[in-house]
Short mmCIF file of C-alpha atoms in Angstrom, two decimals:
data_model
loop_
_atom_site.label_atom_id
_atom_site.label_comp_id
_atom_site.label_asym_id
_atom_site.label_seq_id
_atom_site.Cartn_x
_atom_site.Cartn_y
_atom_site.Cartn_z
CA MET S 158 22.34 -2.37 -15.26
CA SER S 159 20.94 0.31 -12.97
CA TYR S 160 21.06 -1.47 -9.88
CA THR S 161 23.62 -2.35 -7.01
CA GLU S 162 24.52 -5.94 -6.51
CA LEU S 163 25.97 -6.40 -2.78
CA PRO S 164 27.00 -10.05 -1.34
CA GLY S 165 24.36 -11.85 0.79
CA ALA S 166 24.63 -15.39 2.58
CA GLN S 167 22.52 -17.60 0.55
CA VAL S 168 21.45 -15.16 -2.57
CA PRO S 169 23.26 -11.06 -4.57
CA ILE S 170 21.22 -8.12 -2.76
CA ARG S 171 19.78 -6.36 -5.88
CA MET S 172 19.63 -2.05 -4.58
CA TRP S 173 17.98 0.07 -6.67
CA ALA S 174 18.48 1.84 -4.19
CA ASP S 175 21.93 4.24 -3.31
CA PRO S 176 23.36 1.77 -0.45
CA SER S 177 25.26 4.86 2.06
CA THR S 178 21.66 6.48 1.58
CA VAL S 179 19.85 3.11 3.04
CA GLU S 180 20.14 3.33 7.20
CA ASP S 181 22.64 0.81 8.81
CA VAL S 182 19.16 -0.82 10.48
CA ALA S 183 17.73 -0.99 7.20
CA MET S 184 20.72 -2.83 5.56
CA GLN S 185 20.73 -4.64 8.06
CA GLN S 186 17.71 -6.34 7.75
CA LEU S 187 18.67 -7.15 3.69
CA ARG S 188 21.67 -8.98 4.88
CA ASN S 189 19.66 -10.85 7.37
CA VAL S 190 16.43 -11.56 4.51
CA ALA S 191 19.64 -12.60 2.80
CA THR S 192 20.74 -15.58 4.65
CA LEU S 193 17.79 -17.25 4.85
CA PRO S 194 17.84 -21.02 3.85
CA TRP S 195 14.57 -20.41 1.56
CA ILE S 196 15.72 -17.60 -0.76
CA LYS S 197 15.66 -17.41 -3.89
CA GLY S 198 16.21 -13.91 -4.44
CA LEU S 199 16.01 -10.10 -2.95
CA ALA S 200 15.09 -7.35 -5.08
CA VAL S 201 15.45 -4.28 -3.10
CA MET S 202 13.70 -0.84 -3.91
CA PRO S 203 15.00 2.61 -4.05
CA ASP S 204 12.06 3.84 -1.56
CA VAL S 205 13.54 1.41 1.54
CA HIS S 206 13.48 2.20 4.23
CA TYR S 207 13.73 -0.08 7.85
CA GLY S 208 10.98 -2.40 9.41
CA LYS S 209 9.54 -5.13 11.26
CA GLY S 210 11.59 -8.07 10.52
CA ALA S 211 12.21 -6.46 6.74
CA THR S 212 12.77 -3.23 5.65
CA VAL S 213 9.82 -1.97 3.44
CA GLY S 214 10.37 -1.75 0.43
CA SER S 215 11.87 -4.90 -0.14
CA VAL S 216 10.67 -7.41 -2.66
CA ILE S 217 11.81 -11.87 -1.72
CA ALA S 218 10.94 -14.56 -3.77
CA MET S 219 11.69 -17.45 -1.40
CA HIS S 220 10.77 -21.70 -2.85
CA GLY S 221 8.08 -23.36 -0.80
CA ALA S 222 8.19 -21.04 2.40
CA VAL S 223 7.41 -17.41 3.09
CA CYS S 224 7.61 -14.96 6.15
CA PRO S 225 4.90 -13.71 7.44
CA ALA S 226 7.08 -10.34 8.20
CA ALA S 227 7.85 -10.17 4.60
CA VAL S 228 4.28 -9.55 3.52
CA GLY S 229 3.92 -5.65 6.19
CA VAL S 230 1.36 -6.45 8.77
CA ASP S 231 -1.42 -4.30 6.71
CA ILE S 232 -2.11 -6.98 4.92
CA GLY S 233 -3.33 -5.51 1.28
CA CYS S 234 -2.59 -2.56 1.56
CA GLY S 235 -1.78 -0.57 -1.61
CA MET S 236 -3.75 2.45 -3.77
CA SER S 237 -6.26 3.43 -6.94
CA ALA S 238 -6.55 5.41 -8.93
CA VAL S 239 -9.11 7.45 -12.02
CA LYS S 240 -8.84 9.77 -14.63
CA THR S 241 -12.51 11.34 -14.56
CA SER S 242 -13.68 14.16 -17.49
CA LEU S 243 -13.38 17.02 -15.41
CA THR S 244 -9.99 19.32 -15.14
CA ALA S 245 -9.00 22.21 -13.27
CA ALA S 246 -10.77 25.11 -14.82
CA ASP S 247 -14.25 22.63 -13.48
CA LEU S 248 -13.14 22.92 -9.38
CA PRO S 249 -13.93 25.94 -7.32
CA ASP S 250 -11.54 28.29 -5.90
CA ASP S 251 -12.27 26.95 -1.96
CA LEU S 252 -12.11 22.81 -1.97
CA SER S 253 -12.67 22.90 1.96
CA ARG S 254 -16.21 21.85 0.83
CA LEU S 255 -15.18 18.85 -1.96
CA ARG S 256 -12.87 18.06 1.23
CA SER S 257 -15.59 17.85 3.95
CA ARG S 258 -17.92 16.14 1.64
CA ILE S 259 -15.31 13.34 1.25
CA GLU S 260 -14.81 13.49 4.56
CA GLN S 261 -18.69 12.58 5.76
CA ALA S 262 -18.51 9.91 2.80
CA ILE S 263 -15.73 8.55 3.99
CA PRO S 264 -14.76 7.45 7.48
CA VAL S 265 -11.41 8.40 8.26
CA GLY S 266 -8.95 7.22 11.02
CA ARG S 267 -10.14 4.65 13.19
CA GLY S 268 -13.91 5.43 12.25
CA MET S 269 -15.81 3.32 9.91
CA HIS S 270 -19.80 2.97 8.73
CA ASP S 271 -22.94 3.51 11.10
CA ASP S 272 -23.81 0.50 9.36
CA PRO S 273 -22.43 -1.82 6.44
CA VAL S 274 -22.05 -0.17 3.02
CA ASP S 275 -24.88 -1.90 -0.01
CA PRO S 276 -22.00 -3.02 -2.69
CA GLY S 277 -25.58 -3.48 -4.64
CA ALA S 278 -26.33 0.55 -4.40
CA LEU S 279 -23.73 1.89 -5.65
CA HIS S 280 -23.60 3.48 -8.58
CA GLY S 281 -22.26 1.09 -11.54
CA TYR S 282 -20.68 -1.16 -8.98
CA PRO S 283 -20.22 -4.77 -9.47
CA THR S 284 -21.70 -7.42 -6.99
CA ALA S 285 -20.09 -10.62 -8.10
CA GLY S 286 -18.40 -12.77 -4.65
CA TRP S 287 -19.64 -10.43 -2.25
CA ASP S 288 -21.76 -13.90 -0.60
CA ASP S 289 -18.67 -15.97 -1.08
CA PHE S 290 -16.31 -13.23 0.39
CA TRP S 291 -18.01 -13.10 3.49
CA SER S 292 -19.25 -17.04 4.06
CA ARG S 293 -15.50 -17.24 4.42
CA PHE S 294 -15.52 -14.78 7.12
CA ASP S 295 -15.61 -17.09 10.31
CA GLY S 296 -12.79 -19.25 8.60
CA VAL S 297 -9.87 -16.11 9.03
CA ALA S 298 -11.81 -15.33 11.93
CA ALA S 299 -10.85 -18.15 13.73
CA ALA S 300 -7.38 -16.90 14.41
CA VAL S 301 -7.94 -13.57 16.60
CA HIS S 302 -11.88 -13.46 17.31
CA PHE S 303 -12.75 -10.43 15.48
CA ARG S 304 -15.99 -9.67 14.84
CA GLN S 305 -18.07 -9.76 11.45
CA ASP S 306 -20.18 -6.51 12.60
CA ARG S 307 -17.45 -4.59 12.46
CA ALA S 308 -14.73 -5.69 9.71
CA THR S 309 -18.36 -5.52 7.23
CA LYS S 310 -18.90 -2.07 9.11
CA GLN S 311 -15.45 -0.88 7.93
CA MET S 312 -15.68 -1.44 4.54
CA GLY S 313 -15.82 1.30 2.64
CA SER S 314 -12.99 3.13 5.50
CA LEU S 315 -9.52 4.71 5.08
CA GLY S 316 -8.57 4.39 8.54
CA SER S 317 -5.63 5.94 9.91
CA GLY S 318 -1.41 6.40 9.59
CA ASN S 319 -0.27 7.30 6.20
CA HIS S 320 -3.37 6.33 4.76
CA PHE S 321 -5.27 8.98 2.27
CA ILE S 322 -8.04 10.03 -0.12
CA GLU S 323 -6.92 12.90 -3.15
CA CYS S 324 -7.93 15.01 -5.58
CA CYS S 325 -4.77 15.50 -8.24
CA LEU S 326 -4.60 17.40 -11.13
CA ASP S 327 -2.25 16.22 -13.81
CA GLU S 328 -0.15 18.37 -16.44
CA ASP S 329 -3.04 17.79 -18.54
CA GLY S 330 -5.04 20.25 -16.08
CA ALA S 331 -7.50 16.66 -15.83
CA VAL S 332 -8.72 15.39 -12.16
CA TRP S 333 -7.62 12.37 -10.83
CA LEU S 334 -9.27 10.63 -8.37
CA MET S 335 -6.71 8.46 -5.82
CA LEU S 336 -6.57 6.38 -2.71
CA HIS S 337 -4.04 4.89 -0.39
CA SER S 338 -5.34 2.27 2.56
CA GLY S 339 -5.10 -1.87 2.86
CA SER S 340 -7.39 -4.26 4.97
CA ARG S 341 -7.87 -1.91 8.09
CA ASN S 342 -7.05 -3.35 12.30
CA ILE S 343 -8.33 -6.95 11.40
CA GLY S 344 -4.72 -7.66 8.31
CA LYS S 345 -2.49 -6.12 11.28
CA GLU S 346 -3.86 -8.83 13.70
CA LEU S 347 -3.90 -11.09 11.41
CA ALA S 348 -0.07 -11.04 10.16
CA ASP S 349 0.31 -10.54 14.01
CA PHE S 350 -1.43 -13.97 15.58
CA HIS S 351 1.05 -15.48 11.81
CA ILE S 352 4.22 -13.73 12.80
CA GLY S 353 3.68 -15.31 16.63
CA GLN S 354 3.23 -18.56 15.26
CA ALA S 355 5.98 -18.63 12.87
CA ARG S 356 7.92 -17.96 15.88
CA LYS S 357 6.68 -20.39 17.90
CA LEU S 358 7.94 -23.20 14.81
CA PRO S 359 11.42 -25.47 15.42
CA HIS S 360 13.18 -24.71 12.45
CA ASN S 361 12.62 -21.08 13.16
CA GLN S 362 14.76 -21.60 16.43
CA GLY S 363 17.96 -20.58 14.41
CA LEU S 364 17.46 -18.05 12.74
CA VAL S 365 19.16 -14.79 13.22
CA ASP S 366 16.16 -12.51 13.01
CA ARG S 367 13.48 -14.14 15.11
CA ASP S 368 11.00 -11.85 13.28
CA LEU S 369 11.40 -12.89 9.79
CA ALA S 370 9.93 -16.50 11.09
CA VAL S 371 8.70 -18.26 7.95
CA PHE S 372 5.52 -21.49 7.02
CA ILE S 373 7.01 -24.59 4.99
CA ALA S 374 4.90 -25.34 2.45
CA ASP S 375 2.74 -28.51 3.08
CA THR S 376 1.61 -27.55 6.45
CA PRO S 377 -1.44 -26.66 8.15
CA GLN S 378 0.78 -23.38 9.02
CA MET S 379 1.42 -22.62 5.99
CA ALA S 380 -2.42 -23.80 4.94
CA ALA S 381 -3.77 -21.56 7.37
CA TYR S 382 -1.35 -18.30 7.29
CA ARG S 383 -2.38 -18.78 3.14
CA ASN S 384 -6.01 -19.23 3.69
CA ASP S 385 -6.26 -15.37 6.37
CA LEU S 386 -3.55 -14.28 3.74
CA PHE S 387 -5.46 -14.34 0.82
CA TRP S 388 -8.55 -13.43 1.87
CA ALA S 389 -7.13 -10.34 3.37
CA GLN S 390 -6.03 -8.75 0.20
CA GLU S 391 -9.07 -9.29 -1.00
CA TYR S 392 -10.93 -7.62 1.95
CA ALA S 393 -8.73 -4.74 0.99
CA LYS S 394 -8.82 -4.22 -2.48
CA ARG S 395 -12.72 -4.99 -2.49
CA ASN S 396 -12.55 -1.67 0.58
CA ARG S 397 -10.05 0.57 -1.82
CA ALA S 398 -12.82 -0.61 -4.34
CA VAL S 399 -15.91 0.37 -2.62
CA MET S 400 -13.98 3.54 -1.18
CA MET S 401 -13.44 4.69 -4.35
CA ALA S 402 -17.05 3.99 -6.05
CA LEU S 403 -17.82 6.41 -2.18
CA PHE S 404 -14.92 8.67 -3.91
CA GLN S 405 -17.04 8.54 -6.93
CA ASP S 406 -20.56 9.30 -5.92
CA VAL S 407 -19.07 12.66 -4.18
CA ILE S 408 -17.93 13.92 -6.87
CA ARG S 409 -20.90 12.68 -8.91
CA LYS S 410 -23.13 14.82 -6.57
CA GLU S 411 -20.34 18.18 -6.46
CA PHE S 412 -20.04 18.37 -9.94
CA ARG S 413 -22.79 17.42 -11.26
CA LYS S 414 -23.40 19.64 -14.02
CA ALA S 415 -21.17 19.07 -15.34
CA ARG S 416 -21.24 15.55 -15.34
CA PRO S 417 -18.01 13.27 -14.88
CA VAL S 418 -17.49 10.39 -16.44
CA PHE S 419 -14.74 8.23 -14.78
CA ASP S 420 -11.96 5.76 -17.06
CA GLN S 421 -11.09 2.07 -15.67
CA VAL S 422 -10.18 2.64 -12.06
CA ILE S 423 -6.37 1.16 -11.95
CA SER S 424 -5.27 -0.63 -8.71
CA CYS S 425 -2.28 -2.82 -6.74
CA HIS S 426 -1.20 -3.88 -3.72
CA HIS S 427 1.96 -2.96 -2.47
CA ASN S 428 2.34 -5.32 0.83
CA TYR S 429 1.09 -8.68 -0.07
CA VAL S 430 2.31 -12.36 -1.27
CA ALA S 431 1.78 -13.24 -5.38
CA GLU S 432 2.46 -17.04 -6.60
CA GLU S 433 4.96 -16.31 -9.56
CA ARG S 434 7.68 -18.29 -11.64
CA TYR S 435 11.00 -17.48 -12.53
CA GLU S 436 13.99 -19.37 -14.06
CA GLY S 437 11.07 -22.72 -14.42
CA MET S 438 10.61 -22.17 -11.36
CA ASP S 439 7.51 -21.19 -9.11
CA LEU S 440 9.06 -18.83 -6.19
CA LEU S 441 6.23 -17.28 -3.17
CA VAL S 442 6.94 -13.81 -3.74
CA THR S 443 6.49 -10.99 -1.25
CA ARG S 444 6.76 -7.36 -1.60
CA LYS S 445 6.75 -5.42 1.17
CA GLY S 446 6.33 -1.94 -0.32
CA ALA S 447 6.58 -2.56 -3.15
CA ILE S 448 4.24 -3.31 -6.94
CA SER S 449 3.95 -5.85 -9.46
CA ALA S 450 5.33 -4.41 -12.55
CA ARG S 451 5.01 -6.79 -15.68
CA GLY S 452 5.46 -5.63 -19.07
CA GLY S 453 2.22 -3.20 -19.27
CA GLU S 454 1.17 -3.23 -16.19
CA TRP S 455 -0.27 0.07 -14.61
CA GLY S 456 0.50 0.82 -11.48
CA ILE S 457 0.86 3.91 -8.49
CA ILE S 458 3.94 5.34 -7.40
CA PRO S 459 2.17 8.03 -4.54
CA GLY S 460 4.26 10.62 -3.57
CA SER S 461 3.29 12.72 -0.09
CA MET S 462 0.40 14.11 1.24
CA GLY S 463 2.56 18.20 -0.24
CA THR S 464 4.25 16.31 -3.31
CA GLU S 465 3.73 14.92 -6.62
CA SER S 466 2.75 10.98 -7.36
CA TYR S 467 2.83 8.88 -10.62
CA ILE S 468 0.98 6.93 -13.15
CA VAL S 469 3.29 4.18 -14.25
CA ARG S 470 3.07 1.24 -16.84
CA GLY S 471 5.40 -1.35 -15.47
CA LEU S 472 8.32 -2.12 -17.78
CA GLY S 473 8.51 -6.57 -16.99
CA ASN S 474 12.45 -6.03 -15.57
CA GLU S 475 12.60 -9.45 -13.61
CA GLU S 476 16.18 -8.88 -12.15
CA SER S 477 13.28 -6.81 -9.10
CA PHE S 478 10.96 -10.07 -10.12
CA ASN S 479 9.29 -8.04 -12.33
CA SER S 480 8.72 -5.10 -9.04
CA ALA S 481 8.59 -1.44 -8.91
CA SER S 482 8.92 1.10 -5.16
CA HIS S 483 5.33 1.62 -3.34
CA GLY S 484 6.15 5.33 -3.25
CA ALA S 485 8.30 7.80 -1.44
CA GLY S 486 9.16 6.18 1.50
CA ARG S 487 10.02 8.04 4.67
CA ARG S 488 13.57 8.55 5.48
CA MET S 489 12.61 9.47 9.04
CA SER S 490 10.66 7.62 12.05
CA ARG S 491 7.09 8.84 12.86
CA ASN S 492 8.70 10.47 16.00
CA ALA S 493 11.70 11.83 14.32
CA ALA S 494 9.36 14.06 12.76
CA LYS S 495 7.17 15.46 15.20
CA LYS S 496 10.38 16.53 16.99
CA ARG S 497 12.09 17.93 13.70
CA PHE S 498 9.04 19.33 12.22
CA SER S 499 6.06 21.94 13.63
CA THR S 500 3.25 22.52 12.58
CA ARG S 501 4.09 25.93 10.92
CA ASP S 502 6.63 23.38 8.60
CA LEU S 503 3.41 21.73 7.75
CA GLU S 504 1.49 24.68 6.50
CA GLN S 505 4.81 25.45 4.39
CA GLN S 506 5.33 21.62 2.88
CA THR S 507 0.74 21.85 1.65
CA ALA S 508 1.02 25.30 0.58
CA GLY S 509 -1.99 25.27 -2.04
CA VAL S 510 -3.00 21.69 -1.00
CA GLU S 511 -7.01 20.99 0.76
CA CYS S 512 -5.89 19.42 3.67
CA ARG S 513 -5.27 18.96 7.99
CA LYS S 514 -2.70 21.26 9.05
CA ASP S 515 -2.55 20.31 12.95
CA SER S 516 0.06 18.71 15.02
CA GLY S 517 -2.31 15.67 14.71
CA VAL S 518 -0.03 14.68 10.49
CA VAL S 519 2.98 16.07 11.36
CA ASP S 520 4.71 13.09 11.43
CA GLU S 521 3.03 12.20 8.09
CA ILE S 522 5.01 15.92 6.18
CA PRO S 523 6.89 15.92 2.86
CA GLY S 524 9.76 16.63 4.49
CA ALA S 525 9.70 12.89 6.53
CA TYR S 526 9.88 11.03 3.08
CA LYS S 527 12.63 10.94 0.47
CA PRO S 528 12.34 12.96 -2.68
CA ILE S 529 9.56 11.20 -4.43
CA GLY S 530 11.37 12.72 -8.34
CA GLN S 531 14.88 10.89 -7.14
CA VAL S 532 12.87 7.84 -6.12
CA ILE S 533 11.36 7.47 -9.92
CA GLU S 534 14.47 8.48 -11.64
CA GLN S 535 16.12 4.86 -9.53
CA GLN S 536 13.57 3.04 -11.45
CA ARG S 537 13.76 3.74 -14.70
CA ASP S 538 14.89 0.56 -15.58
CA LEU S 539 11.25 -0.97 -13.98
CA VAL S 540 8.51 1.25 -14.54
CA GLN S 541 7.55 3.80 -17.18
CA VAL S 542 6.16 7.31 -16.69
CA VAL S 543 2.58 7.50 -18.24
CA ALA S 544 1.27 10.39 -15.38
CA LYS S 545 2.40 12.91 -13.20
CA LEU S 546 0.07 14.52 -10.32
CA LYS S 547 -0.54 16.77 -8.01
CA GLN S 548 -2.72 16.68 -5.24
CA VAL S 549 -5.30 19.98 -4.95
CA VAL S 550 -7.13 17.74 -1.86
CA CYS S 551 -5.89 15.33 0.57
CA VAL S 552 -8.02 13.65 3.59
CA LYS S 553 -5.37 12.30 6.05
CA GLY S 554 -6.60 10.00 8.24
#
């Protein structure tokens, strides 16, 4: 057993992190989660850190209930990656043009496309299901008054914060494309709305933390949340798929002579809910800053903008509810990082990477994150490393 088991009010707290390295506020959040009457299990990943209501880096299994704050406000946030036929030898010495082309093709920050991306115009992109997906929009947006023209123009855009697009090299010199993004602001608005709705419900009034408010099965509030939740998760998945198609188009144009081809895209959510069955019981499993790691399942565990990332395969460890970490995990807040580090520190820590090195991304400096190698080592019973990647180009929001 590679995890530490701590006592909890309703269930034990299984920790793949060293408890001595976890902030006191995060430990209190874990103890709070373990008091929920509906909880059936709690697994804590090595990248755990403080979050709204529930920690980032936790897997919470409940029966007949779901906690919106245990999903995360960027519903469906996750990763996509693909190996290409290109090698390091195909890359130019100066990668600034490539970064510029990526930024021109994929809006970053709060940017969006001038016109919605037509999936039918993307090379080899499957268009099945798009009409059905958008036909469900009105039933979702009624909760937050989100405009469909904005939602469609944001499809295929990066967002800001810790989201990124990268060109990476593996240890054999093969070029990989990788990106990290979610449901853009619509997922956050839906999450905030439903957390607020849950806080008002009578059964949540006695909780130790009202941010842990839940929806109960077979209620109108649960039905409304599930409708919006699963739509937002699909939005996030489609958003990443469109971005990856745009990214591949950039690579095809920039490396026309090399005629690049691409393996099958690996994709995984790390802020989401799944219906899963354990020990004969149907459970709602929320992964907030965690990926599914069923036996043989592909996953992506990124580092920060100056460190390595990992392509992994799950080992199917049911003690963790078949889960693994979603990345390195922050070891300090954004404000703390801005106070501690300078642009010179950023330049030093991202040496050799074509990326922004200005004050606007200092809060994403590698030093603000936990060492990714250590995070991987702490979950050797959860995943098997398939490839180790190091970025050469990093586009941030």
